[in-house]
PDB file of C-alpha atoms and ligand atoms in Angstrom:
ATOM      1  CA  MET A   1       3.835   5.036 -21.699  1.00 62.00           C
ATOM      2  CA  ALA A   2       6.234   3.895 -18.913  1.00 88.00           C
ATOM      3  CA  ARG A   3       4.974   5.678 -16.141  1.00 97.00           C
ATOM      4  CA  LYS A   4       7.926   5.096 -12.905  1.00 98.00           C
ATOM      5  CA  LYS A   5       7.048   3.978  -9.948  1.00 98.00           C
ATOM      6  CA  ILE A   6       6.720   5.343  -7.039  1.00 98.00           C
ATOM      7  CA  VAL A   7       6.933   4.172  -3.620  1.00 98.00           C
ATOM      8  CA  ALA A   8       6.084   6.289  -0.700  1.00 98.00           C
ATOM      9  CA  GLY A   9       6.573   5.310   3.058  1.00 98.00           C
ATOM     10  CA  ASN A  10       4.334   6.582   5.300  1.00 98.00           C
ATOM     11  CA  TRP A  11       5.933   6.770   9.017  1.00 98.00           C
ATOM     12  CA  LYS A  12       2.281   7.830  10.612  1.00 98.00           C
ATOM     13  CA  MET A  13       2.867   9.171  13.912  1.00 98.00           C
ATOM     14  CA  ASN A  14       6.661   6.689  14.210  1.00 98.00           C
ATOM     15  CA  LYS A  15      10.145   8.093  15.190  1.00 98.00           C
ATOM     16  CA  SER A  16      11.016  11.016  16.915  1.00 98.00           C
ATOM     17  CA  PRO A  17      13.405  13.690  15.118  1.00 98.00           C
ATOM     18  CA  SER A  18      16.665  11.608  16.129  1.00 98.00           C
ATOM     19  CA  GLU A  19      14.870   8.438  15.301  1.00 98.00           C
ATOM     20  CA  ALA A  20      14.189  10.015  11.924  1.00 98.00           C
ATOM     21  CA  VAL A  21      17.614  10.717  11.372  1.00 98.00           C
ATOM     22  CA  ALA A  22      18.923   7.040  12.236  1.00 98.00           C
ATOM     23  CA  LEU A  23      16.612   5.539  10.375  1.00 98.00           C
ATOM     24  CA  VAL A  24      16.656   8.378   7.202  1.00 98.00           C
ATOM     25  CA  ASN A  25      20.798   6.859   7.736  1.00 98.00           C
ATOM     26  CA  GLU A  26      19.897   3.342   7.723  1.00 98.00           C
ATOM     27  CA  LEU A  27      18.019   3.134   4.842  1.00 98.00           C
ATOM     28  CA  LYS A  28      19.714   5.857   2.526  1.00 98.00           C
ATOM     29  CA  PRO A  29      22.292   2.808   0.514  1.00 98.00           C
ATOM     30  CA  LEU A  30      19.083   0.093   0.882  1.00 98.00           C
ATOM     31  CA  VAL A  31      16.999   2.837  -1.291  1.00 98.00           C
ATOM     32  CA  ALA A  32      19.542   4.041  -3.404  1.00 98.00           C
ATOM     33  CA  ASN A  33      17.623   3.249  -7.139  1.00 94.00           C
ATOM     34  CA  GLN A  34      17.058   5.847  -9.418  1.00 95.00           C
ATOM     35  CA  GLU A  35      14.688   4.069 -11.671  1.00 97.00           C
ATOM     36  CA  VAL A  36      11.838   4.829  -8.646  1.00 98.00           C
ATOM     37  CA  ASP A  37      11.121   7.416  -6.849  1.00 98.00           C
ATOM     38  CA  VAL A  38      11.319   7.118  -3.250  1.00 98.00           C
ATOM     39  CA  VAL A  39       9.177   9.732  -1.075  1.00 98.00           C
ATOM     40  CA  PHE A  40       9.198   9.919   2.905  1.00 98.00           C
ATOM     41  CA  CYS A  41       6.231  10.853   4.239  1.00 98.00           C
ATOM     42  CA  VAL A  42       7.204  11.931   8.088  1.00 98.00           C
ATOM     43  CA  PRO A  43       5.541  13.295  10.884  1.00 98.00           C
ATOM     44  CA  SER A  44       5.854  17.358  10.732  1.00 98.00           C
ATOM     45  CA  ILE A  45       8.459  17.712  13.604  1.00 98.00           C
ATOM     46  CA  ASP A  46      10.887  15.384  11.847  1.00 98.00           C
ATOM     47  CA  ILE A  47      10.486  17.195   8.556  1.00 98.00           C
ATOM     48  CA  ILE A  48      13.696  19.383   8.267  1.00 98.00           C
ATOM     49  CA  PRO A  49      16.093  16.943  10.077  1.00 98.00           C
ATOM     50  CA  ALA A  50      15.177  13.684   7.797  1.00 98.00           C
ATOM     51  CA  LEU A  51      15.182  16.572   4.937  1.00 98.00           C
ATOM     52  CA  GLU A  52      19.533  17.551   6.382  1.00 98.00           C
ATOM     53  CA  ALA A  53      19.960  13.674   6.774  1.00 98.00           C
ATOM     54  CA  ALA A  54      18.322  12.587   2.707  1.00 98.00           C
ATOM     55  CA  LYS A  55      20.586  15.551   1.090  1.00 98.00           C
ATOM     56  CA  GLY A  56      22.404  14.050  -1.236  1.00 97.00           C
ATOM     57  CA  SER A  57      20.566  10.992  -1.925  1.00 98.00           C
ATOM     58  CA  ASN A  58      17.306   9.954  -3.798  1.00 98.00           C
ATOM     59  CA  ILE A  59      15.026  10.478  -0.847  1.00 98.00           C
ATOM     60  CA  GLU A  60      12.366  12.781  -1.055  1.00 98.00           C
ATOM     61  CA  ILE A  61      10.753  14.110   2.213  1.00 98.00           C
ATOM     62  CA  GLY A  62       7.004  14.510   2.432  1.00 98.00           C
ATOM     63  CA  ALA A  63       3.976  15.246   4.919  1.00 98.00           C
ATOM     64  CA  GLN A  64       1.180  14.027   6.023  1.00 98.00           C
ATOM     65  CA  ASN A  65      -0.856  16.471   5.888  1.00 98.00           C
ATOM     66  CA  LEU A  66      -1.201  20.433   5.372  1.00 98.00           C
ATOM     67  CA  TYR A  67      -3.838  22.946   5.881  1.00 98.00           C
ATOM     68  CA  PHE A  68      -5.441  24.662   3.317  1.00 98.00           C
ATOM     69  CA  GLU A  69      -5.784  28.182   4.308  1.00 98.00           C
ATOM     70  CA  GLU A  70      -2.963  30.126   3.578  1.00 98.00           C
ATOM     71  CA  SER A  71      -2.350  31.474   7.234  1.00 98.00           C
ATOM     72  CA  GLY A  72      -3.641  32.645  10.096  1.00 98.00           C
ATOM     73  CA  ALA A  73      -5.333  31.732  13.312  1.00 98.00           C
ATOM     74  CA  TYR A  74      -5.452  27.875  12.779  1.00 98.00           C
ATOM     75  CA  THR A  75      -3.409  26.359  15.817  1.00 98.00           C
ATOM     76  CA  GLY A  76      -1.988  23.084  15.157  1.00 97.00           C
ATOM     77  CA  GLU A  77      -1.836  23.160  11.709  1.00 98.00           C
ATOM     78  CA  ILE A  78       0.960  23.592   8.844  1.00 98.00           C
ATOM     79  CA  SER A  79       0.470  25.216   5.901  1.00 98.00           C
ATOM     80  CA  ALA A  80       2.213  24.736   2.580  1.00 98.00           C
ATOM     81  CA  THR A  81       4.486  27.521   2.452  1.00 98.00           C
ATOM     82  CA  MET A  82       5.898  26.226   5.477  1.00 98.00           C
ATOM     83  CA  LEU A  83       6.486  22.981   3.977  1.00 98.00           C
ATOM     84  CA  THR A  84       7.704  24.254   0.301  1.00 98.00           C
ATOM     85  CA  ASP A  85       9.636  26.557   2.390  1.00 98.00           C
ATOM     86  CA  VAL A  86      12.203  23.779   3.341  1.00 98.00           C
ATOM     87  CA  GLY A  87      11.741  22.192   0.389  1.00 97.00           C
ATOM     88  CA  VAL A  88       9.273  19.754   1.275  1.00 98.00           C
ATOM     89  CA  LYS A  89       8.067  18.206  -2.790  1.00 97.00           C
ATOM     90  CA  TYR A  90       4.719  15.690  -1.745  1.00 98.00           C
ATOM     91  CA  VAL A  91       2.287  15.794   0.699  1.00 98.00           C
ATOM     92  CA  VAL A  92      -0.117  13.005   1.878  1.00 98.00           C
ATOM     93  CA  ILE A  93      -3.851  13.974   1.470  1.00 98.00           C
ATOM     94  CA  GLY A  94      -6.806  12.477   2.996  1.00 98.00           C
ATOM     95  CA  HIS A  95      -5.390   9.458   4.276  1.00 98.00           C
ATOM     96  CA  SER A  96      -8.099   7.097   6.015  1.00 98.00           C
ATOM     97  CA  GLU A  97      -6.734   7.743   9.321  1.00 98.00           C
ATOM     98  CA  ARG A  98      -7.498  11.406   8.668  1.00 98.00           C
ATOM     99  CA  ARG A  99     -11.124  10.503   7.208  1.00 97.00           C
ATOM    100  CA  GLU A 100     -11.529   8.398  10.478  1.00 97.00           C
ATOM    101  CA  TYR A 101      -9.893  10.244  13.089  1.00 97.00           C
ATOM    102  CA  PHE A 102      -9.645  13.555  12.605  1.00 97.00           C
ATOM    103  CA  ALA A 103     -12.842  14.219  10.319  1.00 97.00           C
ATOM    104  CA  GLU A 104     -11.355  14.876   6.975  1.00 98.00           C
ATOM    105  CA  THR A 105     -13.777  14.355   4.396  1.00 98.00           C
ATOM    106  CA  ASP A 106     -13.775  14.510   0.235  1.00 98.00           C
ATOM    107  CA  GLU A 107     -14.712  18.050   0.359  1.00 98.00           C
ATOM    108  CA  THR A 108     -11.439  19.545   2.589  1.00 98.00           C
ATOM    109  CA  VAL A 109      -9.397  16.219   0.905  1.00 98.00           C
ATOM    110  CA  ASN A 110     -10.428  19.045  -2.480  1.00 98.00           C
ATOM    111  CA  LYS A 111      -9.595  21.731  -0.700  1.00 98.00           C
ATOM    112  CA  LYS A 112      -6.132  20.497   0.621  1.00 98.00           C
ATOM    113  CA  VAL A 113      -5.596  18.827  -2.838  1.00 98.00           C
ATOM    114  CA  LEU A 114      -5.606  22.603  -4.423  1.00 98.00           C
ATOM    115  CA  LYS A 115      -3.426  24.055  -1.770  1.00 98.00           C
ATOM    116  CA  ALA A 116      -0.794  21.993  -2.374  1.00 98.00           C
ATOM    117  CA  ILE A 117      -1.031  22.336  -6.340  1.00 98.00           C
ATOM    118  CA  GLU A 118      -0.816  25.702  -6.190  1.00 98.00           C
ATOM    119  CA  HIS A 119       2.167  25.620  -3.661  1.00 98.00           C
ATOM    120  CA  GLY A 120       3.711  22.890  -6.531  1.00 98.00           C
ATOM    121  CA  ILE A 121       3.891  20.234  -3.927  1.00 98.00           C
ATOM    122  CA  THR A 122       2.726  16.894  -5.600  1.00 98.00           C
ATOM    123  CA  PRO A 123      -0.321  15.563  -3.396  1.00 98.00           C
ATOM    124  CA  ILE A 124      -0.632  11.791  -3.326  1.00 99.00           C
ATOM    125  CA  VAL A 125      -4.500  11.866  -3.196  1.00 98.00           C
ATOM    126  CA  CYS A 126      -5.783   8.374  -0.962  1.00 98.00           C
ATOM    127  CA  CYS A 127      -9.136   6.798  -1.463  1.00 98.00           C
ATOM    128  CA  GLY A 128     -10.321   3.499  -0.529  1.00 98.00           C
ATOM    129  CA  GLU A 129     -13.429   1.526   1.018  1.00 98.00           C
ATOM    130  CA  THR A 130     -14.253  -0.100   4.475  1.00 96.00           C
ATOM    131  CA  LEU A 131     -14.833  -3.983   4.138  1.00 95.00           C
ATOM    132  CA  THR A 132     -18.370  -3.601   4.399  1.00 96.00           C
ATOM    133  CA  GLN A 133     -18.628  -1.369   1.653  1.00 97.00           C
ATOM    134  CA  ARG A 134     -16.722  -3.828  -0.382  1.00 96.00           C
ATOM    135  CA  GLU A 135     -19.060  -6.417   0.850  1.00 95.00           C
ATOM    136  CA  GLN A 136     -21.808  -4.488  -0.617  1.00 97.00           C
ATOM    137  CA  GLY A 137     -20.700  -4.110  -3.954  1.00 97.00           C
ATOM    138  CA  ILE A 138     -20.320  -0.356  -3.999  1.00 98.00           C
ATOM    139  CA  THR A 139     -16.434  -0.468  -3.797  1.00 98.00           C
ATOM    140  CA  ILE A 140     -15.578   1.296  -7.620  1.00 98.00           C
ATOM    141  CA  ASP A 141     -18.967   3.495  -6.948  1.00 98.00           C
ATOM    142  CA  LEU A 142     -17.248   4.934  -4.184  1.00 98.00           C
ATOM    143  CA  ILE A 143     -13.784   5.468  -4.987  1.00 98.00           C
ATOM    144  CA  ARG A 144     -14.936   6.915  -8.026  1.00 98.00           C
ATOM    145  CA  GLN A 145     -17.041   9.730  -6.165  1.00 98.00           C
ATOM    146  CA  GLN A 146     -14.211  10.512  -3.820  1.00 98.00           C
ATOM    147  CA  ILE A 147     -11.545  10.386  -6.892  1.00 98.00           C
ATOM    148  CA  LYS A 148     -14.429  13.192  -8.577  1.00 98.00           C
ATOM    149  CA  ILE A 149     -15.079  15.306  -5.295  1.00 98.00           C
ATOM    150  CA  ALA A 150     -11.326  15.374  -4.561  1.00 98.00           C
ATOM    151  CA  TYR A 151     -10.074  17.034  -8.191  1.00 98.00           C
ATOM    152  CA  GLN A 152     -12.660  19.408  -8.380  1.00 98.00           C
ATOM    153  CA  ASN A 153     -11.617  22.429  -9.857  1.00 98.00           C
ATOM    154  CA  VAL A 154      -7.914  20.699 -10.603  1.00 98.00           C
ATOM    155  CA  SER A 155      -7.077  20.818 -14.358  1.00 98.00           C
ATOM    156  CA  ALA A 156      -6.152  18.322 -16.678  1.00 98.00           C
ATOM    157  CA  ASP A 157      -2.500  19.650 -16.617  1.00 98.00           C
ATOM    158  CA  GLN A 158      -2.401  19.756 -12.536  1.00 98.00           C
ATOM    159  CA  ALA A 159      -3.619  16.466 -12.474  1.00 98.00           C
ATOM    160  CA  LYS A 160      -1.107  14.279 -14.334  1.00 98.00           C
ATOM    161  CA  THR A 161       0.966  15.591 -11.900  1.00 97.00           C
ATOM    162  CA  THR A 162      -0.554  14.264  -9.046  1.00 98.00           C
ATOM    163  CA  VAL A 163      -0.128  10.916  -7.720  1.00 98.00           C
ATOM    164  CA  ILE A 164      -3.523   8.676  -6.449  1.00 99.00           C
ATOM    165  CA  ALA A 165      -2.917   5.962  -3.093  1.00 98.00           C
ATOM    166  CA  TYR A 166      -5.872   3.151  -3.327  1.00 98.00           C
ATOM    167  CA  GLU A 167      -5.788   1.984   0.137  1.00 98.00           C
ATOM    168  CA  PRO A 168      -8.362  -0.282   0.839  1.00 98.00           C
ATOM    169  CA  ILE A 169      -9.276   0.231   4.509  1.00 97.00           C
ATOM    170  CA  TRP A 170      -9.722  -3.155   5.528  1.00 96.00           C
ATOM    171  CA  ALA A 171      -5.948  -3.834   4.648  1.00 95.00           C
ATOM    172  CA  ILE A 172      -4.180  -1.060   6.324  1.00 94.00           C
ATOM    173  CA  GLY A 173      -2.386  -2.256   9.016  1.00 89.00           C
ATOM    174  CA  THR A 174      -4.039  -5.213   9.234  1.00 90.00           C
ATOM    175  CA  GLY A 175      -1.435  -7.976   7.551  1.00 84.00           C
ATOM    176  CA  LYS A 176      -4.608  -8.328   5.211  1.00 86.00           C
ATOM    177  CA  THR A 177      -3.266  -7.607   1.878  1.00 88.00           C
ATOM    178  CA  ALA A 178      -5.525  -7.143  -0.906  1.00 90.00           C
ATOM    179  CA  THR A 179      -4.912  -9.686  -3.343  1.00 96.00           C
ATOM    180  CA  SER A 180      -3.049  -7.903  -6.501  1.00 97.00           C
ATOM    181  CA  ASP A 181      -5.737  -8.722  -8.603  1.00 98.00           C
ATOM    182  CA  GLN A 182      -7.910  -6.624  -6.194  1.00 97.00           C
ATOM    183  CA  ALA A 183      -5.870  -4.248  -6.541  1.00 98.00           C
ATOM    184  CA  GLN A 184      -5.973  -4.006  -9.832  1.00 98.00           C
ATOM    185  CA  GLU A 185      -9.417  -3.906 -10.417  1.00 98.00           C
ATOM    186  CA  VAL A 186      -9.585  -0.653  -8.808  1.00 98.00           C
ATOM    187  CA  CYS A 187      -6.525   0.934  -9.583  1.00 98.00           C
ATOM    188  CA  ALA A 188      -7.661   0.174 -13.206  1.00 98.00           C
ATOM    189  CA  ALA A 189     -11.234   1.964 -12.224  1.00 98.00           C
ATOM    190  CA  ILE A 190      -9.502   4.860 -10.807  1.00 98.00           C
ATOM    191  CA  ARG A 191      -7.805   5.137 -14.008  1.00 98.00           C
ATOM    192  CA  THR A 192     -10.678   4.946 -15.725  1.00 98.00           C
ATOM    193  CA  CYS A 193     -12.299   7.634 -13.884  1.00 98.00           C
ATOM    194  CA  ILE A 194      -9.290   9.966 -14.404  1.00 98.00           C
ATOM    195  CA  ARG A 195      -9.624   9.078 -18.233  1.00 98.00           C
ATOM    196  CA  GLU A 196     -13.371  10.036 -18.330  1.00 98.00           C
ATOM    197  CA  VAL A 197     -13.026  13.249 -16.541  1.00 98.00           C
ATOM    198  CA  TYR A 198      -9.352  14.389 -18.190  1.00 98.00           C
ATOM    199  CA  GLY A 199      -8.970  12.231 -21.347  1.00 98.00           C
ATOM    200  CA  ALA A 200      -6.426   9.401 -22.469  1.00 98.00           C
ATOM    201  CA  ALA A 201      -2.826  11.824 -21.974  1.00 98.00           C
ATOM    202  CA  VAL A 202      -3.913  12.594 -18.297  1.00 98.00           C
ATOM    203  CA  ALA A 203      -5.013   8.812 -17.499  1.00 98.00           C
ATOM    204  CA  ASP A 204      -1.622   7.392 -19.141  1.00 98.00           C
ATOM    205  CA  GLU A 205       0.426   9.792 -17.249  1.00 98.00           C
ATOM    206  CA  ILE A 206      -0.880   9.876 -14.021  1.00 98.00           C
ATOM    207  CA  ARG A 207       0.647   7.451 -11.307  1.00 98.00           C
ATOM    208  CA  ILE A 208      -1.800   5.387  -9.248  1.00 98.00           C
ATOM    209  CA  GLN A 209      -0.306   3.208  -6.094  1.00 98.00           C
ATOM    210  CA  TYR A 210      -1.734   0.827  -4.467  1.00 98.00           C
ATOM    211  CA  GLY A 211      -1.322   0.917  -0.008  1.00 98.00           C
ATOM    212  CA  GLY A 212      -2.353  -1.812   2.664  1.00 97.00           C
ATOM    213  CA  SER A 213       0.121  -4.120   4.242  1.00 95.00           C
ATOM    214  CA  VAL A 214       2.923  -3.807   1.365  1.00 97.00           C
ATOM    215  CA  ASN A 215       5.826  -6.013   2.192  1.00 96.00           C
ATOM    216  CA  ASP A 216       8.462  -7.473   0.673  1.00 97.00           C
ATOM    217  CA  SER A 217       7.051 -10.213  -0.147  1.00 96.00           C
ATOM    218  CA  ASN A 218       3.894  -8.583  -1.689  1.00 97.00           C
ATOM    219  CA  ALA A 219       5.405  -5.679  -3.521  1.00 98.00           C
ATOM    220  CA  ALA A 220       6.853  -7.329  -6.533  1.00 98.00           C
ATOM    221  CA  GLU A 221       3.527  -9.211  -7.819  1.00 98.00           C
ATOM    222  CA  LEU A 222       1.412  -6.034  -6.876  1.00 98.00           C
ATOM    223  CA  PHE A 223       3.734  -3.103  -8.602  1.00 98.00           C
ATOM    224  CA  ALA A 224       4.083  -5.611 -11.867  1.00 98.00           C
ATOM    225  CA  LYS A 225       0.256  -5.035 -12.594  1.00 98.00           C
ATOM    226  CA  GLY A 226      -0.718  -2.886 -15.216  1.00 98.00           C
ATOM    227  CA  ASP A 227      -2.177  -0.023 -13.211  1.00 98.00           C
ATOM    228  CA  ILE A 228      -0.529   0.014 -10.413  1.00 98.00           C
ATOM    229  CA  ASP A 229       2.352   2.053 -10.410  1.00 98.00           C
ATOM    230  CA  GLY A 230       4.027   1.927  -7.011  1.00 98.00           C
ATOM    231  CA  GLY A 231       3.299   1.546  -3.074  1.00 98.00           C
ATOM    232  CA  LEU A 232       2.199   3.557  -0.384  1.00 98.00           C
ATOM    233  CA  VAL A 233       4.136   1.806   2.837  1.00 98.00           C
ATOM    234  CA  GLY A 234       2.871   2.186   6.314  1.00 98.00           C
ATOM    235  CA  GLY A 235       4.093  -0.717   8.747  1.00 97.00           C
ATOM    236  CA  ALA A 236       7.045  -1.956   6.118  1.00 97.00           C
ATOM    237  CA  SER A 237       8.775   1.775   5.760  1.00 98.00           C
ATOM    238  CA  LEU A 238       9.866   2.083   9.831  1.00 98.00           C
ATOM    239  CA  LYS A 239      12.613  -0.964   8.894  1.00 97.00           C
ATOM    240  CA  ALA A 240      15.485  -2.093   6.203  1.00 95.00           C
ATOM    241  CA  ASP A 241      12.701  -4.002   4.692  1.00 94.00           C
ATOM    242  CA  PHE A 242      11.263  -0.575   2.588  1.00 98.00           C
ATOM    243  CA  GLY A 243      14.807  -1.303   0.773  1.00 98.00           C
ATOM    244  CA  LYS A 244      13.543  -4.472  -0.134  1.00 98.00           C
ATOM    245  CA  ILE A 245      10.322  -2.701  -1.473  1.00 98.00           C
ATOM    246  CA  VAL A 246      11.708  -0.276  -3.173  1.00 98.00           C
ATOM    247  CA  ASN A 247      14.435  -2.973  -5.199  1.00 98.00           C
ATOM    248  CA  TYR A 248      11.413  -4.890  -5.556  1.00 97.00           C
ATOM    249  CA  LYS A 249      11.751  -6.669  -8.890  1.00 91.00           C
TER     250      LYS A 249
HETATM  251  P1  LIG B   1       0.200  -0.471   6.115  1.00 74.16           P
HETATM  252  O1  LIG B   1       0.228   1.291   5.956  1.00 74.16           O
HETATM  253  O2  LIG B   1       1.307  -0.420   5.160  1.00 74.16           O
HETATM  254  O3  LIG B   1       0.877  -0.177   7.392  1.00 74.16           O
HETATM  255  O4  LIG B   1      -1.045  -1.003   5.951  1.00 74.16           O
HETATM  256  C1  LIG B   1      -0.347   1.655   4.943  1.00 74.16           C
HETATM  257  C2  LIG B   1      -0.568   2.880   4.770  1.00 74.16           C
HETATM  258  O5  LIG B   1      -1.545   3.444   5.679  1.00 74.16           O
HETATM  259  O6  LIG B   1      -0.160   4.031   4.286  1.00 74.16           O
END
């Protein structure tokens, strides 16, 4: 089946609310491509102004994190209900930076994925290996483990609506993109893992992105691969180039 591509910008900790509005307004006409789902995953404080600025466009606004509890004494955290209340449709879960700097584990990723799904938010579930792990030859085993734990207690019907982002850590923010063959190999292995757990229908439907130094000159080759359904884009999502990535064809 033909899966609709999804290109998401991960702004990370960049852009103040006023800068966010300016960037949404700048990019709005450049990403107006109905053939691709376009998502801007912005800092929490930018969500509301970005939603306002994106109104009437094809841009969906996403968050970069949520907490897995409903509400309560969790200083500094943001809940799924808060996100849905303002119209957030996507949330990045388990980005490698959150795993590295904020102690996220496969288990907390699983809890967050379940919470997002419970509230009707599409999780963009991140996985990826370090350079050492790749050199040790354990990339596929590791990714399969990350995915299997992230999807514990997620039903087949729920799983097929989610998005997975394969992001080799050595390729993030380094300008060192995985080759399209390397990216395809792992994305195909992820789809195989999903097929084993959930069956062929879910594996055919679930969308798998590649992330890690995606830019306007490598997007077309990456997104042409059979198991790569778009990208999660960091640095290049903060400039006009993002429009070229969305219009990669
Ligand atoms: P990058 O980041 O495109 O700047 O490498 C990707 C990501 O971390 O999602």
